[in-house]
């Protein structure tokens, strides 16, 4: 790994914290760890990170509260929630406050690394090629991760930004759910949840709802596309 990527890991179980740290560092990631929400917030405010992994049930400050706080301070940093809570409403809640991914314990390290690598590769690809893409009155700055519509900046999470980027780079072409899942979530299978629909809804609320001209369209049974 040519570039050094730094990860913040917040996990309150000491043994699991240490094991994850060791596995991340074995893969070449510099890893700072916290055993509670207070330590995690102090580290976040002091350092710059490529990615954050948060357990939900942290002492002092919960992972979800931290997720919301971190997202307000940095709209582009990828945040992965690591938790034993696997119900769909738990996932939707995490996504709605800014989480980009959600891994349920127990998990395989290969799955965690696959998710991390999706974010790392995406970060590299978004800074290559043309920096700015304009569709109608929508403007995406890939280098600065800034999205504007009609001159107004729209705050997106890293996952929302990735989904919008995929649709816009395929302007006028229908992008299937399978392609979205593979590109944005790094999975080549159906998770059995409505995650994609939830994120499309998030995007529409931010990108389309305030404006009369709707850009994000659905082709029933096929997928989604950005109108040319």
PDB file of C-alpha atoms in Angstrom:
ATOM      1  CA  UNK A   1       0.000   0.000   0.000  1.00  0.00           C
ATOM      2  CA  UNK A   2       1.825   3.069  -1.235  1.00  0.00           C
ATOM      3  CA  UNK A   3      -0.234   5.634   0.620  1.00  0.00           C
ATOM      4  CA  UNK A   4      -0.575   5.427   4.392  1.00  0.00           C
ATOM      5  CA  UNK A   5      -4.207   5.243   5.442  1.00  0.00           C
ATOM      6  CA  UNK A   6      -5.109   6.022   9.046  1.00  0.00           C
ATOM      7  CA  UNK A   7      -8.146   4.448  10.713  1.00  0.00           C
ATOM      8  CA  UNK A   8      -9.896   5.334  13.968  1.00  0.00           C
ATOM      9  CA  UNK A   9     -11.325   2.248  15.720  1.00  0.00           C
ATOM     10  CA  UNK A  10     -13.703   2.657  18.688  1.00  0.00           C
ATOM     11  CA  UNK A  11     -14.555  -0.685  20.348  1.00  0.00           C
ATOM     12  CA  UNK A  12     -15.130  -1.053  24.076  1.00  0.00           C
ATOM     13  CA  UNK A  13     -14.273  -4.776  24.364  1.00  0.00           C
ATOM     14  CA  UNK A  14     -10.478  -4.725  24.955  1.00  0.00           C
ATOM     15  CA  UNK A  15      -9.646  -8.116  23.400  1.00  0.00           C
ATOM     16  CA  UNK A  16     -11.722  -7.503  20.263  1.00  0.00           C
ATOM     17  CA  UNK A  17     -10.305  -3.980  20.045  1.00  0.00           C
ATOM     18  CA  UNK A  18      -6.767  -5.366  20.087  1.00  0.00           C
ATOM     19  CA  UNK A  19      -7.502  -8.157  17.591  1.00  0.00           C
ATOM     20  CA  UNK A  20      -9.103  -5.755  15.075  1.00  0.00           C
ATOM     21  CA  UNK A  21      -6.210  -3.308  15.499  1.00  0.00           C
ATOM     22  CA  UNK A  22      -3.659  -6.065  14.847  1.00  0.00           C
ATOM     23  CA  UNK A  23      -5.515  -7.304  11.761  1.00  0.00           C
ATOM     24  CA  UNK A  24      -5.841  -3.763  10.360  1.00  0.00           C
ATOM     25  CA  UNK A  25      -2.152  -3.049  10.916  1.00  0.00           C
ATOM     26  CA  UNK A  26      -1.250  -6.393   9.349  1.00  0.00           C
ATOM     27  CA  UNK A  27      -3.057  -5.126   6.232  1.00  0.00           C
ATOM     28  CA  UNK A  28      -1.019  -1.923   6.318  1.00  0.00           C
ATOM     29  CA  UNK A  29      -3.466   0.481   7.951  1.00  0.00           C
ATOM     30  CA  UNK A  30      -2.216   2.787  10.692  1.00  0.00           C
ATOM     31  CA  UNK A  31      -4.788   2.340  13.457  1.00  0.00           C
ATOM     32  CA  UNK A  32      -5.650   4.457  16.490  1.00  0.00           C
ATOM     33  CA  UNK A  33      -7.946   2.799  19.034  1.00  0.00           C
ATOM     34  CA  UNK A  34     -10.404   4.012  21.662  1.00  0.00           C
ATOM     35  CA  UNK A  35     -12.227   2.010  24.338  1.00  0.00           C
ATOM     36  CA  UNK A  36     -14.951   4.589  24.890  1.00  0.00           C
ATOM     37  CA  UNK A  37     -16.725   7.472  23.178  1.00  0.00           C
ATOM     38  CA  UNK A  38     -14.778  10.157  24.996  1.00  0.00           C
ATOM     39  CA  UNK A  39     -11.408   8.793  23.819  1.00  0.00           C
ATOM     40  CA  UNK A  40     -12.748   8.411  20.266  1.00  0.00           C
ATOM     41  CA  UNK A  41     -13.925  12.015  20.103  1.00  0.00           C
ATOM     42  CA  UNK A  42     -10.607  13.292  21.446  1.00  0.00           C
ATOM     43  CA  UNK A  43      -8.707  11.324  18.793  1.00  0.00           C
ATOM     44  CA  UNK A  44     -11.044  12.506  16.025  1.00  0.00           C
ATOM     45  CA  UNK A  45     -10.549  16.146  17.000  1.00  0.00           C
ATOM     46  CA  UNK A  46      -6.772  15.738  17.140  1.00  0.00           C
ATOM     47  CA  UNK A  47      -6.012  13.677  14.023  1.00  0.00           C
ATOM     48  CA  UNK A  48      -6.999  13.281  10.387  1.00  0.00           C
ATOM     49  CA  UNK A  49      -8.443   9.888   9.400  1.00  0.00           C
ATOM     50  CA  UNK A  50      -9.164   8.040   6.167  1.00  0.00           C
ATOM     51  CA  UNK A  51     -11.947   5.970   7.746  1.00  0.00           C
ATOM     52  CA  UNK A  52     -13.710   5.426  11.095  1.00  0.00           C
ATOM     53  CA  UNK A  53     -15.040   2.198  12.632  1.00  0.00           C
ATOM     54  CA  UNK A  54     -17.496   2.664  15.520  1.00  0.00           C
ATOM     55  CA  UNK A  55     -19.056   0.138  17.865  1.00  0.00           C
ATOM     56  CA  UNK A  56     -22.582   1.229  18.879  1.00  0.00           C
ATOM     57  CA  UNK A  57     -22.521   0.492  22.622  1.00  0.00           C
ATOM     58  CA  UNK A  58     -19.586   2.620  23.742  1.00  0.00           C
ATOM     59  CA  UNK A  59     -19.245   3.994  27.297  1.00  0.00           C
ATOM     60  CA  UNK A  60     -19.735   7.752  27.847  1.00  0.00           C
ATOM     61  CA  UNK A  61     -20.843   8.496  24.280  1.00  0.00           C
ATOM     62  CA  UNK A  62     -22.558   5.935  22.032  1.00  0.00           C
ATOM     63  CA  UNK A  63     -21.284   5.086  18.579  1.00  0.00           C
ATOM     64  CA  UNK A  64     -24.421   6.476  16.949  1.00  0.00           C
ATOM     65  CA  UNK A  65     -24.042   9.794  18.766  1.00  0.00           C
ATOM     66  CA  UNK A  66     -20.392   9.918  17.701  1.00  0.00           C
ATOM     67  CA  UNK A  67     -21.382   9.081  14.123  1.00  0.00           C
ATOM     68  CA  UNK A  68     -23.771  12.027  14.030  1.00  0.00           C
ATOM     69  CA  UNK A  69     -21.155  14.342  15.588  1.00  0.00           C
ATOM     70  CA  UNK A  70     -18.369  13.246  13.239  1.00  0.00           C
ATOM     71  CA  UNK A  71     -20.649  13.549  10.210  1.00  0.00           C
ATOM     72  CA  UNK A  72     -21.537  17.128  11.125  1.00  0.00           C
ATOM     73  CA  UNK A  73     -17.839  17.985  11.312  1.00  0.00           C
ATOM     74  CA  UNK A  74     -16.737  16.036   8.214  1.00  0.00           C
ATOM     75  CA  UNK A  75     -19.288  15.172   5.548  1.00  0.00           C
ATOM     76  CA  UNK A  76     -17.002  12.975   3.456  1.00  0.00           C
ATOM     77  CA  UNK A  77     -15.128  10.664   5.852  1.00  0.00           C
ATOM     78  CA  UNK A  78     -16.384   7.048   5.596  1.00  0.00           C
ATOM     79  CA  UNK A  79     -17.934   5.730   8.820  1.00  0.00           C
ATOM     80  CA  UNK A  80     -18.551   2.006   9.388  1.00  0.00           C
ATOM     81  CA  UNK A  81     -20.828   0.953  12.249  1.00  0.00           C
ATOM     82  CA  UNK A  82     -19.825  -2.307  13.972  1.00  0.00           C
ATOM     83  CA  UNK A  83     -22.564  -3.766  16.173  1.00  0.00           C
ATOM     84  CA  UNK A  84     -24.483  -6.792  17.399  1.00  0.00           C
ATOM     85  CA  UNK A  85     -27.762  -5.079  16.462  1.00  0.00           C
ATOM     86  CA  UNK A  86     -28.819  -6.431  13.092  1.00  0.00           C
ATOM     87  CA  UNK A  87     -32.468  -5.451  12.673  1.00  0.00           C
ATOM     88  CA  UNK A  88     -33.353  -3.403   9.592  1.00  0.00           C
ATOM     89  CA  UNK A  89     -34.620  -0.459  11.679  1.00  0.00           C
ATOM     90  CA  UNK A  90     -31.236  -0.338  13.459  1.00  0.00           C
ATOM     91  CA  UNK A  91     -29.495  -0.114  10.080  1.00  0.00           C
ATOM     92  CA  UNK A  92     -31.840   2.548   8.746  1.00  0.00           C
ATOM     93  CA  UNK A  93     -31.302   4.615  11.890  1.00  0.00           C
ATOM     94  CA  UNK A  94     -27.525   4.373  11.480  1.00  0.00           C
ATOM     95  CA  UNK A  95     -27.706   5.322   7.808  1.00  0.00           C
ATOM     96  CA  UNK A  96     -30.023   8.245   8.530  1.00  0.00           C
ATOM     97  CA  UNK A  97     -27.506   9.893  10.890  1.00  0.00           C
ATOM     98  CA  UNK A  98     -24.595   9.565   8.496  1.00  0.00           C
ATOM     99  CA  UNK A  99     -23.172   6.034   8.643  1.00  0.00           C
ATOM    100  CA  UNK A 100     -21.846   4.734   5.332  1.00  0.00           C
ATOM    101  CA  UNK A 101     -21.764   1.045   6.145  1.00  0.00           C
ATOM    102  CA  UNK A 102     -22.996  -1.375   8.795  1.00  0.00           C
ATOM    103  CA  UNK A 103     -21.391  -4.678   9.823  1.00  0.00           C
ATOM    104  CA  UNK A 104     -23.109  -7.019  12.257  1.00  0.00           C
ATOM    105  CA  UNK A 105     -21.128  -9.030  14.816  1.00  0.00           C
ATOM    106  CA  UNK A 106     -19.907 -11.711  14.609  1.00  0.00           C
ATOM    107  CA  UNK A 107     -18.196 -10.949  11.307  1.00  0.00           C
ATOM    108  CA  UNK A 108     -15.373 -12.212   9.120  1.00  0.00           C
ATOM    109  CA  UNK A 109     -12.304 -10.005   8.808  1.00  0.00           C
ATOM    110  CA  UNK A 110     -12.331 -10.569   5.060  1.00  0.00           C
ATOM    111  CA  UNK A 111     -15.742  -8.879   4.959  1.00  0.00           C
ATOM    112  CA  UNK A 112     -14.478  -5.909   6.991  1.00  0.00           C
ATOM    113  CA  UNK A 113     -11.405  -5.521   4.775  1.00  0.00           C
ATOM    114  CA  UNK A 114     -13.538  -5.750   1.640  1.00  0.00           C
ATOM    115  CA  UNK A 115     -15.740  -2.909   2.888  1.00  0.00           C
ATOM    116  CA  UNK A 116     -12.715  -0.792   3.859  1.00  0.00           C
ATOM    117  CA  UNK A 117     -11.047  -1.352   0.491  1.00  0.00           C
ATOM    118  CA  UNK A 118     -14.197  -0.210  -1.321  1.00  0.00           C
ATOM    119  CA  UNK A 119     -13.936   3.159   0.410  1.00  0.00           C
ATOM    120  CA  UNK A 120     -10.171   3.421  -0.171  1.00  0.00           C
ATOM    121  CA  UNK A 121     -10.424   2.603  -3.886  1.00  0.00           C
ATOM    122  CA  UNK A 122     -13.379   4.922  -4.309  1.00  0.00           C
ATOM    123  CA  UNK A 123     -11.493   7.761  -2.651  1.00  0.00           C
ATOM    124  CA  UNK A 124      -8.624   7.253  -5.106  1.00  0.00           C
ATOM    125  CA  UNK A 125     -10.858   6.960  -8.171  1.00  0.00           C
ATOM    126  CA  UNK A 126     -12.859  10.067  -7.334  1.00  0.00           C
ATOM    127  CA  UNK A 127      -9.707  12.173  -7.302  1.00  0.00           C
ATOM    128  CA  UNK A 128      -8.577  10.925 -10.716  1.00  0.00           C
ATOM    129  CA  UNK A 129      -9.743  12.158 -14.090  1.00  0.00           C
ATOM    130  CA  UNK A 130     -12.010  15.183 -14.394  1.00  0.00           C
ATOM    131  CA  UNK A 131     -12.509  16.991 -11.109  1.00  0.00           C
ATOM    132  CA  UNK A 132     -15.906  18.544 -11.854  1.00  0.00           C
ATOM    133  CA  UNK A 133     -19.017  17.063 -13.471  1.00  0.00           C
ATOM    134  CA  UNK A 134     -22.021  19.243 -14.338  1.00  0.00           C
ATOM    135  CA  UNK A 135     -25.472  17.903 -15.195  1.00  0.00           C
ATOM    136  CA  UNK A 136     -28.201  20.498 -15.631  1.00  0.00           C
ATOM    137  CA  UNK A 137     -27.870  22.695 -12.507  1.00  0.00           C
ATOM    138  CA  UNK A 138     -26.134  19.923 -10.512  1.00  0.00           C
ATOM    139  CA  UNK A 139     -22.381  20.255  -9.984  1.00  0.00           C
ATOM    140  CA  UNK A 140     -20.120  17.587  -8.441  1.00  0.00           C
ATOM    141  CA  UNK A 141     -16.551  18.429  -7.425  1.00  0.00           C
ATOM    142  CA  UNK A 142     -14.836  15.046  -7.030  1.00  0.00           C
ATOM    143  CA  UNK A 143     -11.611  16.436  -5.625  1.00  0.00           C
ATOM    144  CA  UNK A 144     -13.229  18.463  -2.835  1.00  0.00           C
ATOM    145  CA  UNK A 145     -16.262  16.143  -2.428  1.00  0.00           C
ATOM    146  CA  UNK A 146     -18.620  19.107  -2.814  1.00  0.00           C
ATOM    147  CA  UNK A 147     -22.048  18.877  -4.427  1.00  0.00           C
ATOM    148  CA  UNK A 148     -24.067  21.941  -5.447  1.00  0.00           C
ATOM    149  CA  UNK A 149     -27.426  22.387  -7.089  1.00  0.00           C
ATOM    150  CA  UNK A 150     -28.466  25.757  -8.460  1.00  0.00           C
ATOM    151  CA  UNK A 151     -25.457  27.178  -6.642  1.00  0.00           C
ATOM    152  CA  UNK A 152     -26.524  25.808  -3.241  1.00  0.00           C
ATOM    153  CA  UNK A 153     -24.187  23.355  -1.516  1.00  0.00           C
ATOM    154  CA  UNK A 154     -25.785  20.029  -0.565  1.00  0.00           C
ATOM    155  CA  UNK A 155     -24.258  18.046   2.293  1.00  0.00           C
ATOM    156  CA  UNK A 156     -23.962  14.320   1.523  1.00  0.00           C
ATOM    157  CA  UNK A 157     -22.484  11.403   3.426  1.00  0.00           C
ATOM    158  CA  UNK A 158     -19.638   9.475   1.777  1.00  0.00           C
ATOM    159  CA  UNK A 159     -22.023   6.702   0.729  1.00  0.00           C
ATOM    160  CA  UNK A 160     -24.568   9.148  -0.686  1.00  0.00           C
ATOM    161  CA  UNK A 161     -21.776  10.910  -2.572  1.00  0.00           C
ATOM    162  CA  UNK A 162     -20.590   7.601  -4.033  1.00  0.00           C
ATOM    163  CA  UNK A 163     -24.083   6.614  -5.129  1.00  0.00           C
ATOM    164  CA  UNK A 164     -24.719   9.996  -6.740  1.00  0.00           C
ATOM    165  CA  UNK A 165     -21.322   9.863  -8.453  1.00  0.00           C
ATOM    166  CA  UNK A 166     -22.062   6.430  -9.906  1.00  0.00           C
ATOM    167  CA  UNK A 167     -25.398   7.583 -11.313  1.00  0.00           C
ATOM    168  CA  UNK A 168     -23.980  10.833 -12.692  1.00  0.00           C
ATOM    169  CA  UNK A 169     -20.981   9.179 -14.340  1.00  0.00           C
ATOM    170  CA  UNK A 170     -23.518   6.936 -16.119  1.00  0.00           C
ATOM    171  CA  UNK A 171     -25.741   9.888 -17.093  1.00  0.00           C
ATOM    172  CA  UNK A 172     -28.739   8.711 -19.115  1.00  0.00           C
ATOM    173  CA  UNK A 173     -27.906   5.033 -18.533  1.00  0.00           C
ATOM    174  CA  UNK A 174     -29.951   2.822 -16.212  1.00  0.00           C
ATOM    175  CA  UNK A 175     -27.768   1.503 -13.385  1.00  0.00           C
ATOM    176  CA  UNK A 176     -29.022  -1.799 -11.962  1.00  0.00           C
ATOM    177  CA  UNK A 177     -29.267  -2.579  -8.264  1.00  0.00           C
ATOM    178  CA  UNK A 178     -26.637  -5.275  -8.777  1.00  0.00           C
ATOM    179  CA  UNK A 179     -24.175  -2.747 -10.201  1.00  0.00           C
ATOM    180  CA  UNK A 180     -24.943  -0.294  -7.403  1.00  0.00           C
ATOM    181  CA  UNK A 181     -24.401  -2.992  -4.775  1.00  0.00           C
ATOM    182  CA  UNK A 182     -21.103  -4.068  -6.354  1.00  0.00           C
ATOM    183  CA  UNK A 183     -19.766  -0.535  -6.894  1.00  0.00           C
ATOM    184  CA  UNK A 184     -20.996   1.353  -3.848  1.00  0.00           C
ATOM    185  CA  UNK A 185     -21.185  -1.408  -1.244  1.00  0.00           C
ATOM    186  CA  UNK A 186     -18.516  -3.740  -2.630  1.00  0.00           C
ATOM    187  CA  UNK A 187     -20.828  -6.764  -2.630  1.00  0.00           C
ATOM    188  CA  UNK A 188     -21.716  -9.061  -5.505  1.00  0.00           C
ATOM    189  CA  UNK A 189     -24.863 -10.424  -3.888  1.00  0.00           C
ATOM    190  CA  UNK A 190     -28.269  -9.232  -2.683  1.00  0.00           C
ATOM    191  CA  UNK A 191     -28.243  -8.448   1.044  1.00  0.00           C
ATOM    192  CA  UNK A 192     -31.978  -9.098   1.263  1.00  0.00           C
ATOM    193  CA  UNK A 193     -32.644  -5.595   2.592  1.00  0.00           C
ATOM    194  CA  UNK A 194     -33.940  -2.392   1.050  1.00  0.00           C
ATOM    195  CA  UNK A 195     -30.640  -0.552   1.612  1.00  0.00           C
ATOM    196  CA  UNK A 196     -30.435   0.779  -1.946  1.00  0.00           C
ATOM    197  CA  UNK A 197     -34.011   2.060  -1.869  1.00  0.00           C
ATOM    198  CA  UNK A 198     -33.296   3.794   1.451  1.00  0.00           C
ATOM    199  CA  UNK A 199     -30.246   5.561   0.019  1.00  0.00           C
ATOM    200  CA  UNK A 200     -32.041   6.556  -3.178  1.00  0.00           C
ATOM    201  CA  UNK A 201     -34.714   8.088  -0.931  1.00  0.00           C
ATOM    202  CA  UNK A 202     -32.028   9.957   1.044  1.00  0.00           C
ATOM    203  CA  UNK A 203     -30.545  11.302  -2.201  1.00  0.00           C
ATOM    204  CA  UNK A 204     -33.891  12.359  -3.633  1.00  0.00           C
ATOM    205  CA  UNK A 205     -34.742  14.252  -0.454  1.00  0.00           C
ATOM    206  CA  UNK A 206     -31.514  16.230  -0.787  1.00  0.00           C
ATOM    207  CA  UNK A 207     -30.975  16.466  -4.543  1.00  0.00           C
ATOM    208  CA  UNK A 208     -34.515  16.564  -5.985  1.00  0.00           C
ATOM    209  CA  UNK A 209     -37.105  17.442  -3.346  1.00  0.00           C
ATOM    210  CA  UNK A 210     -36.191  21.156  -3.026  1.00  0.00           C
ATOM    211  CA  UNK A 211     -36.219  21.605  -6.824  1.00  0.00           C
ATOM    212  CA  UNK A 212     -38.919  21.391  -9.475  1.00  0.00           C
ATOM    213  CA  UNK A 213     -36.767  19.530 -12.020  1.00  0.00           C
ATOM    214  CA  UNK A 214     -36.258  15.949 -10.812  1.00  0.00           C
ATOM    215  CA  UNK A 215     -32.970  14.341 -11.875  1.00  0.00           C
ATOM    216  CA  UNK A 216     -32.977  10.919 -10.143  1.00  0.00           C
ATOM    217  CA  UNK A 217     -35.426   8.635 -11.944  1.00  0.00           C
ATOM    218  CA  UNK A 218     -36.497   4.994 -11.608  1.00  0.00           C
ATOM    219  CA  UNK A 219     -36.921   2.498 -14.425  1.00  0.00           C
ATOM    220  CA  UNK A 220     -39.184  -0.052 -12.789  1.00  0.00           C
ATOM    221  CA  UNK A 221     -37.678  -3.530 -12.647  1.00  0.00           C
ATOM    222  CA  UNK A 222     -34.311  -2.332 -13.976  1.00  0.00           C
ATOM    223  CA  UNK A 223     -32.739   0.283 -11.739  1.00  0.00           C
ATOM    224  CA  UNK A 224     -32.086   4.013 -11.462  1.00  0.00           C
ATOM    225  CA  UNK A 225     -30.692   6.725 -13.685  1.00  0.00           C
ATOM    226  CA  UNK A 226     -29.887  10.418 -13.879  1.00  0.00           C
ATOM    227  CA  UNK A 227     -31.882  12.246 -16.527  1.00  0.00           C
ATOM    228  CA  UNK A 228     -29.711  13.832 -19.217  1.00  0.00           C
TER     229      UNK A 228
END
